[in-house]
């Protein structure tokens, strides 16, 4: 059963969707049991065999997978297909210890392109459009995903990757780009740069497809007004394929999950209990059409709410709210996944105690991160120049660890407030998850 692009599947009846999901789940569980000893063991620990999974009603019996499983099984332990049949790897942002790799066969890439094509079509895209892709290309899934999606629906594709703002704007004006794909913060930065250069009247954009990080409605309205476009949210994660797992339609009442390929559940993050529509919990995905890396009950850590009500756009696929937070401590700064533990490792390696604070802020829609760390009493007597050198060394180590610039401020011993309970290490002033 191969069900490519086929936009008509987006309006399939619930009965039809359930039939596809039943078939896909049974088939995937069998394949994973046969080919992935790691998951087979997890099933055996629960006393399960493939015969116990006959339909999606049995989904809740299956064990969850988490990022820790992916790390434990790194790199090939969850591969369900011989390596010879795999043609691509992508990886989440983060560092070596935290990296997660995902594998794709040609079929998996086609499926993913279909999902992204659907997202572009839902944003009003047609083959007449010029789609400027300024998500990063490379290990990150953003560039390749939207690129292949734009190809799939036949649009002219501008594979810009991220950065080099002057060149982005030049191509945008020269070629008359009509759809912009990038992170919302980069869209805001591009907008500002377009205004600074006085080029607003040369911009032909009609839509933006922005995701990979949380963004607010205010930010959406701001970009929309300034660029004269409609801005659409797009969601996804490397482990499940990349962008296009879910996307907004013109009704913008949540993001439609491509549930003919990915079964979505929302669970109570503490107990694992499956929650119903309207209840807030952690989003869990089961990929039922993938070959190389078909994760079963993968916990995304993204907190959201599902809604099965009919959408005015005619699509029947379930909708998810924007992520309303995360159930772990991962921060997304400038589109990069940052774990406080990575910062702590850098500080410890340089001889600091665990008295630090991470402050994340956003100015002009661009993220900034500052790490404040207490000097040890010995360092406190250092000359000012030595303090500056220490700060520089930390900036460089953090850059190597996180891949982004973080400002560092060494503060006096005992100046960071101690907590009696859980230490408040992260102060995120961006207020991103209010919807
Ligand atoms: O960010 C894939 C992607 C690329 C999505 C381009 C959309 C556009 P990862 O780097 O693996 O993959 O990060 C996945 O990013 O679990 C969410 O926490 C967050 N995220 C992704 N899209 C959104 C969004 C890509 N629209 C993690 N709103 C996910 C809020 C998002 N958070």
CSV table of C-alpha atoms in Angstrom, one decimal, residues 10-435:
chain,number,residue,atom,x,y,z
A,10,UNK,CA,-6.9,14.9,3.1
A,11,UNK,CA,-10.7,14.9,3.0
A,12,UNK,CA,-11.2,11.2,3.5
A,13,UNK,CA,-14.0,10.1,5.8
A,14,UNK,CA,-13.1,9.1,9.4
A,15,UNK,CA,-14.0,5.5,8.5
A,16,UNK,CA,-11.5,5.5,5.7
A,17,UNK,CA,-8.8,7.1,7.8
A,18,UNK,CA,-9.4,4.6,10.5
A,19,UNK,CA,-9.1,1.8,8.0
A,20,UNK,CA,-5.8,3.1,6.7
A,21,UNK,CA,-4.5,3.6,10.2
A,22,UNK,CA,-5.5,0.1,11.3
A,23,UNK,CA,-3.8,-1.4,8.3
A,24,UNK,CA,-0.7,0.8,8.6
A,25,UNK,CA,-0.3,0.1,12.3
A,26,UNK,CA,-0.6,-3.7,12.0
A,27,UNK,CA,1.9,-3.7,9.2
A,28,UNK,CA,4.4,-1.4,10.9
A,29,UNK,CA,4.3,-3.3,14.2
A,30,UNK,CA,5.0,-6.5,12.3
A,31,UNK,CA,7.9,-5.0,10.4
A,32,UNK,CA,9.5,-3.4,13.5
A,33,UNK,CA,9.1,-6.7,15.4
A,34,UNK,CA,10.9,-8.5,12.6
A,35,UNK,CA,13.6,-5.9,12.0
A,36,UNK,CA,14.3,-3.9,15.1
A,37,UNK,CA,15.5,-6.0,18.0
A,38,UNK,CA,15.5,-2.9,20.3
A,39,UNK,CA,11.8,-2.4,19.9
A,40,UNK,CA,11.0,-6.1,19.9
A,41,UNK,CA,12.6,-6.3,23.3
A,42,UNK,CA,10.5,-3.4,24.5
A,43,UNK,CA,7.3,-5.2,23.3
A,44,UNK,CA,8.4,-8.4,24.9
A,45,UNK,CA,9.0,-6.7,28.2
A,46,UNK,CA,5.3,-5.8,28.1
A,47,UNK,CA,4.4,-9.4,27.1
A,48,UNK,CA,3.3,-8.2,23.6
A,49,UNK,CA,3.6,-9.9,20.3
A,50,UNK,CA,2.5,-8.4,16.9
A,51,UNK,CA,-0.7,-10.6,17.1
A,52,UNK,CA,-1.8,-8.4,20.1
A,53,UNK,CA,-2.0,-5.3,17.9
A,54,UNK,CA,-5.0,-5.8,15.6
A,55,UNK,CA,-6.2,-2.2,15.2
A,56,UNK,CA,-5.7,1.4,16.5
A,57,UNK,CA,-7.8,0.4,19.5
A,58,UNK,CA,-4.7,-1.6,20.6
A,59,UNK,CA,-2.3,1.3,20.1
A,60,UNK,CA,-2.3,2.2,23.8
A,61,UNK,CA,-0.9,-1.2,24.7
A,62,UNK,CA,2.4,-0.5,22.9
A,63,UNK,CA,5.4,0.9,24.7
A,64,UNK,CA,6.5,4.5,24.2
A,65,UNK,CA,9.7,5.6,22.6
A,66,UNK,CA,11.5,8.7,23.8
A,67,UNK,CA,14.6,10.7,22.8
A,68,UNK,CA,16.5,8.7,25.3
A,69,UNK,CA,15.7,5.5,23.4
A,70,UNK,CA,17.0,7.1,20.2
A,71,UNK,CA,20.2,8.1,22.0
A,72,UNK,CA,20.6,4.6,23.4
A,73,UNK,CA,20.0,3.0,20.1
A,74,UNK,CA,22.2,5.5,18.3
A,75,UNK,CA,23.1,5.3,15.5
A,76,UNK,CA,21.5,2.3,13.8
A,77,UNK,CA,19.6,0.5,16.6
A,78,UNK,CA,16.1,1.6,15.5
A,79,UNK,CA,16.7,1.1,11.8
A,80,UNK,CA,13.9,-1.1,10.3
A,81,UNK,CA,15.4,-1.4,6.8
A,82,UNK,CA,18.8,-2.6,5.6
A,83,UNK,CA,21.2,0.3,5.3
A,84,UNK,CA,21.6,-0.4,1.6
A,85,UNK,CA,18.0,0.7,1.1
A,86,UNK,CA,18.5,4.0,3.0
A,87,UNK,CA,19.4,7.1,1.0
A,88,UNK,CA,19.4,10.0,3.5
A,89,UNK,CA,20.1,11.0,7.1
A,90,UNK,CA,19.0,14.0,8.9
A,91,UNK,CA,19.7,15.0,12.5
A,92,UNK,CA,18.2,17.3,15.1
A,93,UNK,CA,20.1,20.4,16.1
A,94,UNK,CA,22.1,20.0,19.4
A,95,UNK,CA,25.5,18.5,20.0
A,96,UNK,CA,27.1,15.1,19.7
A,97,UNK,CA,25.8,13.8,23.0
A,98,UNK,CA,22.3,15.0,22.3
A,99,UNK,CA,22.1,14.3,18.6
A,100,UNK,CA,19.4,12.2,17.2
A,101,UNK,CA,19.6,10.8,13.7
A,102,UNK,CA,16.8,9.8,11.4
A,103,UNK,CA,17.0,7.7,8.3
A,104,UNK,CA,15.1,7.8,5.0
A,105,UNK,CA,14.5,5.4,2.1
A,106,UNK,CA,13.5,6.9,-1.2
A,107,UNK,CA,9.9,6.0,-0.3
A,108,UNK,CA,10.3,7.9,3.0
A,109,UNK,CA,11.6,11.0,1.2
A,110,UNK,CA,8.7,10.9,-1.2
A,111,UNK,CA,6.2,10.6,1.6
A,112,UNK,CA,7.8,13.6,3.4
A,113,UNK,CA,7.8,15.6,0.2
A,114,UNK,CA,4.1,14.9,-0.1
A,115,UNK,CA,3.4,16.1,3.4
A,116,UNK,CA,5.3,19.4,2.7
A,117,UNK,CA,3.6,19.7,-0.7
A,118,UNK,CA,0.3,19.5,1.2
A,119,UNK,CA,1.4,22.3,3.5
A,120,UNK,CA,2.4,24.6,0.6
A,121,UNK,CA,-0.9,23.9,-1.2
A,122,UNK,CA,-2.8,24.6,2.1
A,123,UNK,CA,-1.0,28.0,2.2
A,124,UNK,CA,-2.4,28.8,-1.3
A,125,UNK,CA,0.6,27.5,-3.2
A,126,UNK,CA,0.3,26.4,-6.9
A,127,UNK,CA,2.7,25.5,-9.6
A,128,UNK,CA,2.7,29.2,-10.6
A,129,UNK,CA,4.5,30.1,-7.4
A,130,UNK,CA,8.1,31.0,-6.7
A,131,UNK,CA,8.9,29.4,-3.4
A,132,UNK,CA,11.9,30.8,-1.6
A,133,UNK,CA,13.2,28.3,0.9
A,134,UNK,CA,15.4,29.9,3.6
A,135,UNK,CA,15.3,27.2,6.2
A,136,UNK,CA,18.8,25.7,6.6
A,137,UNK,CA,19.8,23.0,4.3
A,138,UNK,CA,22.0,20.2,5.6
A,139,UNK,CA,21.4,18.0,8.6
A,140,UNK,CA,18.4,20.2,9.6
A,141,UNK,CA,15.2,19.0,8.0
A,142,UNK,CA,13.7,22.5,7.3
A,143,UNK,CA,15.5,23.2,4.0
A,144,UNK,CA,15.2,19.8,2.3
A,145,UNK,CA,11.6,19.3,3.5
A,146,UNK,CA,10.1,22.4,2.0
A,147,UNK,CA,12.4,22.2,-1.0
A,148,UNK,CA,11.2,18.7,-1.9
A,149,UNK,CA,7.6,19.8,-1.1
A,150,UNK,CA,7.8,22.7,-3.5
A,151,UNK,CA,9.2,20.5,-6.2
A,152,UNK,CA,6.4,17.9,-5.6
A,153,UNK,CA,3.7,20.5,-6.2
A,154,UNK,CA,5.5,21.9,-9.2
A,155,UNK,CA,6.5,25.3,-8.0
A,156,UNK,CA,9.7,27.1,-9.0
A,157,UNK,CA,12.0,26.5,-6.0
A,158,UNK,CA,14.7,28.8,-4.8
A,159,UNK,CA,17.0,26.8,-2.6
A,160,UNK,CA,18.5,29.7,-0.6
A,161,UNK,CA,19.2,28.0,2.7
A,162,UNK,CA,19.5,30.4,5.7
A,163,UNK,CA,21.6,33.5,6.1
A,164,UNK,CA,23.1,36.0,3.7
A,165,UNK,CA,20.2,38.4,4.0
A,166,UNK,CA,21.3,40.7,1.2
A,167,UNK,CA,21.3,37.9,-1.3
A,168,UNK,CA,17.9,36.6,0.0
A,169,UNK,CA,16.4,40.0,-0.6
A,170,UNK,CA,18.0,40.4,-4.0
A,171,UNK,CA,16.6,37.1,-5.2
A,172,UNK,CA,13.3,37.8,-3.6
A,173,UNK,CA,12.9,41.1,-5.5
A,174,UNK,CA,14.6,40.0,-8.8
A,175,UNK,CA,12.7,36.7,-9.1
A,176,UNK,CA,9.5,37.9,-7.5
A,177,UNK,CA,9.3,35.2,-4.8
A,178,UNK,CA,5.7,34.6,-3.8
A,179,UNK,CA,6.0,32.2,-0.9
A,180,UNK,CA,8.6,32.5,1.8
A,181,UNK,CA,9.6,29.5,3.9
A,182,UNK,CA,11.8,30.1,7.0
A,183,UNK,CA,11.6,30.3,10.8
A,184,UNK,CA,9.3,33.1,12.0
A,185,UNK,CA,12.3,34.9,13.6
A,186,UNK,CA,14.2,34.9,10.4
A,187,UNK,CA,11.0,36.1,8.6
A,188,UNK,CA,10.9,39.0,11.1
A,189,UNK,CA,14.5,39.8,10.5
A,190,UNK,CA,14.1,39.7,6.7
A,191,UNK,CA,11.1,42.0,7.1
A,192,UNK,CA,13.1,44.5,9.1
A,193,UNK,CA,15.9,44.3,6.5
A,194,UNK,CA,13.5,44.9,3.6
A,195,UNK,CA,12.2,48.0,5.3
A,196,UNK,CA,15.7,49.3,6.1
A,197,UNK,CA,16.6,49.0,2.4
A,198,UNK,CA,13.4,50.7,1.4
A,199,UNK,CA,12.4,47.7,-0.8
A,200,UNK,CA,8.9,46.9,0.6
A,201,UNK,CA,7.2,47.9,-2.7
A,202,UNK,CA,9.3,45.5,-4.7
A,203,UNK,CA,8.2,42.5,-2.7
A,204,UNK,CA,5.6,40.2,-4.3
A,205,UNK,CA,5.2,37.7,-1.5
A,206,UNK,CA,1.7,36.5,-0.8
A,207,UNK,CA,2.3,33.8,1.9
A,208,UNK,CA,4.8,32.7,4.4
A,209,UNK,CA,5.2,29.2,5.8
A,210,UNK,CA,6.9,29.6,9.2
A,211,UNK,CA,7.7,27.0,11.8
A,212,UNK,CA,10.4,25.0,13.7
A,213,UNK,CA,10.0,27.2,16.7
A,214,UNK,CA,7.3,28.8,18.8
A,215,UNK,CA,5.9,32.1,17.7
A,216,UNK,CA,3.0,34.3,18.9
A,217,UNK,CA,-0.1,35.6,17.2
A,218,UNK,CA,1.4,39.1,17.7
A,219,UNK,CA,4.4,38.1,15.8
A,220,UNK,CA,2.2,36.6,13.1
A,221,UNK,CA,0.1,39.8,12.7
A,222,UNK,CA,3.2,42.0,12.7
A,223,UNK,CA,4.9,40.1,9.9
A,224,UNK,CA,1.6,39.8,8.0
A,225,UNK,CA,1.0,43.5,8.1
A,226,UNK,CA,4.4,44.6,7.2
A,227,UNK,CA,4.9,42.2,4.3
A,228,UNK,CA,1.2,42.2,3.2
A,229,UNK,CA,1.1,38.4,3.3
A,230,UNK,CA,-0.8,35.6,5.1
A,231,UNK,CA,1.5,33.7,7.5
A,232,UNK,CA,1.0,30.0,8.0
A,233,UNK,CA,2.3,27.8,10.8
A,234,UNK,CA,4.0,24.5,10.0
A,235,UNK,CA,5.1,21.9,12.5
A,236,UNK,CA,7.2,18.8,12.5
A,237,UNK,CA,10.2,17.1,14.0
A,238,UNK,CA,13.2,15.2,12.6
A,239,UNK,CA,12.3,11.9,14.3
A,240,UNK,CA,9.0,11.7,12.5
A,241,UNK,CA,10.3,13.1,9.2
A,242,UNK,CA,10.7,16.8,9.5
A,243,UNK,CA,8.4,19.8,8.6
A,244,UNK,CA,5.0,19.0,7.3
A,245,UNK,CA,3.9,16.5,10.0
A,246,UNK,CA,1.2,19.2,10.6
A,247,UNK,CA,0.4,22.5,8.9
A,248,UNK,CA,-2.2,25.3,8.9
A,249,UNK,CA,-4.9,25.7,6.2
A,250,UNK,CA,-6.6,28.9,5.3
A,251,UNK,CA,-9.0,28.6,8.3
A,252,UNK,CA,-6.0,28.8,10.7
A,253,UNK,CA,-7.8,27.1,13.5
A,254,UNK,CA,-5.0,24.7,14.4
A,255,UNK,CA,-2.6,22.6,12.3
A,256,UNK,CA,-3.9,19.5,10.4
A,257,UNK,CA,-1.8,16.5,11.2
A,258,UNK,CA,-1.2,14.2,8.2
A,259,UNK,CA,-2.9,11.4,10.0
A,260,UNK,CA,-3.1,9.1,7.0
A,261,UNK,CA,0.6,8.7,7.6
A,262,UNK,CA,1.1,9.6,11.3
A,263,UNK,CA,-1.3,8.6,14.1
A,264,UNK,CA,-1.4,11.3,16.8
A,265,UNK,CA,-2.2,10.8,20.5
A,266,UNK,CA,-2.2,13.2,23.4
A,267,UNK,CA,-1.2,11.7,26.7
A,268,UNK,CA,-0.8,12.8,30.3
A,269,UNK,CA,3.0,13.3,30.4
A,270,UNK,CA,3.1,12.0,34.0
A,271,UNK,CA,1.0,8.9,33.7
A,272,UNK,CA,1.1,8.1,30.0
A,273,UNK,CA,-2.7,7.9,30.0
A,274,UNK,CA,-4.3,8.7,26.7
A,275,UNK,CA,-6.4,11.9,26.8
A,276,UNK,CA,-9.3,13.0,24.7
A,277,UNK,CA,-10.0,15.9,22.4
A,278,UNK,CA,-9.8,19.3,24.2
A,279,UNK,CA,-7.4,18.0,26.8
A,280,UNK,CA,-3.9,19.4,27.1
A,281,UNK,CA,-1.1,16.9,27.1
A,282,UNK,CA,2.0,15.6,25.4
A,283,UNK,CA,1.8,14.8,21.7
A,284,UNK,CA,2.8,11.3,20.7
A,285,UNK,CA,3.2,10.0,17.1
A,286,UNK,CA,3.2,6.7,15.4
A,287,UNK,CA,4.5,6.7,11.8
A,288,UNK,CA,2.5,4.0,9.9
A,289,UNK,CA,3.9,4.5,6.3
A,290,UNK,CA,7.6,4.8,6.8
A,291,UNK,CA,10.2,2.2,5.9
A,292,UNK,CA,13.6,3.2,7.4
A,293,UNK,CA,12.7,4.8,10.7
A,294,UNK,CA,9.1,4.1,11.6
A,295,UNK,CA,8.9,5.2,15.2
A,296,UNK,CA,6.0,3.8,17.3
A,297,UNK,CA,4.4,6.0,20.0
A,298,UNK,CA,7.2,8.5,20.0
A,299,UNK,CA,6.9,11.1,22.7
A,300,UNK,CA,7.5,14.5,21.3
A,301,UNK,CA,7.6,16.4,24.6
A,302,UNK,CA,5.4,19.0,22.9
A,303,UNK,CA,2.3,19.9,24.8
A,304,UNK,CA,-0.8,20.5,22.8
A,305,UNK,CA,-4.5,19.8,22.3
A,306,UNK,CA,-6.1,17.8,19.6
A,307,UNK,CA,-9.4,18.6,17.8
A,308,UNK,CA,-11.3,16.2,15.6
A,309,UNK,CA,-14.1,18.6,14.7
A,310,UNK,CA,-14.7,19.2,11.0
A,311,UNK,CA,-12.7,22.1,9.6
A,312,UNK,CA,-14.3,24.7,7.3
A,313,UNK,CA,-11.5,24.0,4.8
A,314,UNK,CA,-12.9,20.6,4.1
A,315,UNK,CA,-9.9,18.6,5.4
A,316,UNK,CA,-10.9,15.9,7.8
A,317,UNK,CA,-7.5,15.4,9.4
A,318,UNK,CA,-7.3,16.0,13.1
A,319,UNK,CA,-5.9,19.4,14.1
A,320,UNK,CA,-3.4,20.2,16.8
A,321,UNK,CA,-2.9,23.5,18.6
A,322,UNK,CA,0.4,25.2,18.3
A,323,UNK,CA,2.7,23.6,20.9
A,324,UNK,CA,1.7,25.2,24.2
A,325,UNK,CA,4.9,24.4,25.9
A,326,UNK,CA,7.3,21.5,26.4
A,327,UNK,CA,7.3,18.8,29.0
A,328,UNK,CA,11.1,18.8,29.2
A,329,UNK,CA,13.5,21.6,29.6
A,330,UNK,CA,14.6,22.0,26.0
A,331,UNK,CA,14.7,25.5,24.8
A,332,UNK,CA,14.6,26.5,21.2
A,333,UNK,CA,16.8,29.5,20.6
A,334,UNK,CA,17.2,30.8,17.1
A,335,UNK,CA,15.7,27.6,15.9
A,336,UNK,CA,18.4,25.6,17.6
A,337,UNK,CA,17.5,23.0,20.3
A,338,UNK,CA,19.3,24.0,23.5
A,339,UNK,CA,19.4,21.9,26.7
A,340,UNK,CA,20.4,23.7,30.0
A,341,UNK,CA,22.4,20.6,30.8
A,342,UNK,CA,24.7,21.3,27.8
A,343,UNK,CA,25.4,24.8,29.2
A,344,UNK,CA,26.0,23.3,32.6
A,345,UNK,CA,28.6,20.9,31.2
A,346,UNK,CA,30.5,23.7,29.6
A,347,UNK,CA,30.5,25.6,32.9
A,348,UNK,CA,31.6,22.6,34.9
A,349,UNK,CA,34.4,21.8,32.5
A,350,UNK,CA,35.8,25.3,33.1
A,351,UNK,CA,35.7,24.9,36.9
A,352,UNK,CA,32.5,26.9,37.8
A,353,UNK,CA,30.0,25.7,40.4
A,354,UNK,CA,26.4,25.1,39.3
A,355,UNK,CA,25.3,28.6,40.2
A,356,UNK,CA,24.1,29.9,36.9
A,357,UNK,CA,21.1,31.3,35.1
A,358,UNK,CA,20.2,31.2,31.5
A,359,UNK,CA,18.2,34.2,30.3
A,360,UNK,CA,16.5,34.0,27.0
A,361,UNK,CA,14.9,37.1,25.5
A,362,UNK,CA,13.7,38.3,22.2
A,363,UNK,CA,14.2,41.7,20.7
A,364,UNK,CA,12.9,42.7,17.3
A,365,UNK,CA,11.7,39.0,17.0
A,366,UNK,CA,15.3,37.8,17.3
A,367,UNK,CA,16.3,35.5,20.1
A,368,UNK,CA,19.1,36.3,22.5
A,369,UNK,CA,20.6,34.1,25.2
A,370,UNK,CA,22.7,35.2,28.1
A,371,UNK,CA,24.4,32.9,30.6
A,372,UNK,CA,25.1,34.4,34.0
A,373,UNK,CA,27.5,32.4,36.1
A,374,UNK,CA,29.0,33.1,39.5
A,375,UNK,CA,32.8,33.4,39.8
A,376,UNK,CA,34.4,31.2,42.3
A,377,UNK,CA,35.9,33.1,45.3
A,378,UNK,CA,39.3,32.6,43.8
A,379,UNK,CA,38.3,34.1,40.5
A,380,UNK,CA,36.7,37.0,42.2
A,381,UNK,CA,40.1,38.4,43.1
A,382,UNK,CA,41.2,38.3,39.4
A,383,UNK,CA,42.0,41.4,37.4
A,384,UNK,CA,39.2,42.7,35.2
A,385,UNK,CA,41.2,41.7,32.1
A,386,UNK,CA,41.3,38.1,33.4
A,387,UNK,CA,37.6,38.2,33.9
A,388,UNK,CA,37.1,39.3,30.4
A,389,UNK,CA,39.3,36.5,29.2
A,390,UNK,CA,37.3,34.0,31.2
A,391,UNK,CA,34.1,35.3,29.6
A,392,UNK,CA,35.5,35.0,26.2
A,393,UNK,CA,36.6,31.4,26.8
A,394,UNK,CA,33.1,30.5,27.9
A,395,UNK,CA,31.6,32.2,24.9
A,396,UNK,CA,33.8,30.1,22.6
A,397,UNK,CA,33.1,26.8,24.5
A,398,UNK,CA,29.3,27.5,24.4
A,399,UNK,CA,29.5,28.3,20.7
A,400,UNK,CA,31.2,24.9,20.1
A,401,UNK,CA,28.6,23.1,22.3
A,402,UNK,CA,25.4,24.8,21.1
A,403,UNK,CA,26.3,26.1,17.7
A,404,UNK,CA,25.0,29.6,18.5
A,405,UNK,CA,26.4,32.7,20.2
A,406,UNK,CA,25.5,33.1,23.9
A,407,UNK,CA,26.5,36.2,25.8
A,408,UNK,CA,28.3,35.4,29.1
A,409,UNK,CA,28.4,37.5,32.2
A,410,UNK,CA,30.5,36.5,35.2
A,411,UNK,CA,28.8,37.7,38.4
A,412,UNK,CA,29.9,38.0,42.0
A,413,UNK,CA,30.0,34.9,44.2
A,414,UNK,CA,26.6,34.2,45.9
A,415,UNK,CA,24.8,36.8,43.8
A,416,UNK,CA,22.5,34.4,42.0
A,417,UNK,CA,19.5,33.7,44.2
A,418,UNK,CA,19.4,30.2,45.7
A,419,UNK,CA,16.3,28.2,45.5
A,420,UNK,CA,14.8,26.0,48.2
A,421,UNK,CA,13.1,23.8,45.7
A,422,UNK,CA,13.9,23.2,42.1
A,423,UNK,CA,16.5,25.7,40.9
A,424,UNK,CA,15.2,28.3,38.5
A,425,UNK,CA,18.0,28.1,36.0
A,426,UNK,CA,16.1,29.3,33.0
A,427,UNK,CA,14.3,32.6,32.7
A,428,UNK,CA,12.6,32.7,29.4
A,429,UNK,CA,11.2,36.2,28.9
A,430,UNK,CA,9.9,35.5,25.4
A,431,UNK,CA,6.5,34.5,26.5
A,432,UNK,CA,6.2,32.3,23.5
A,433,UNK,CA,3.6,29.8,24.3
A,434,UNK,CA,0.5,31.9,25.0
A,435,UNK,CA,-0.9,31.1,21.6
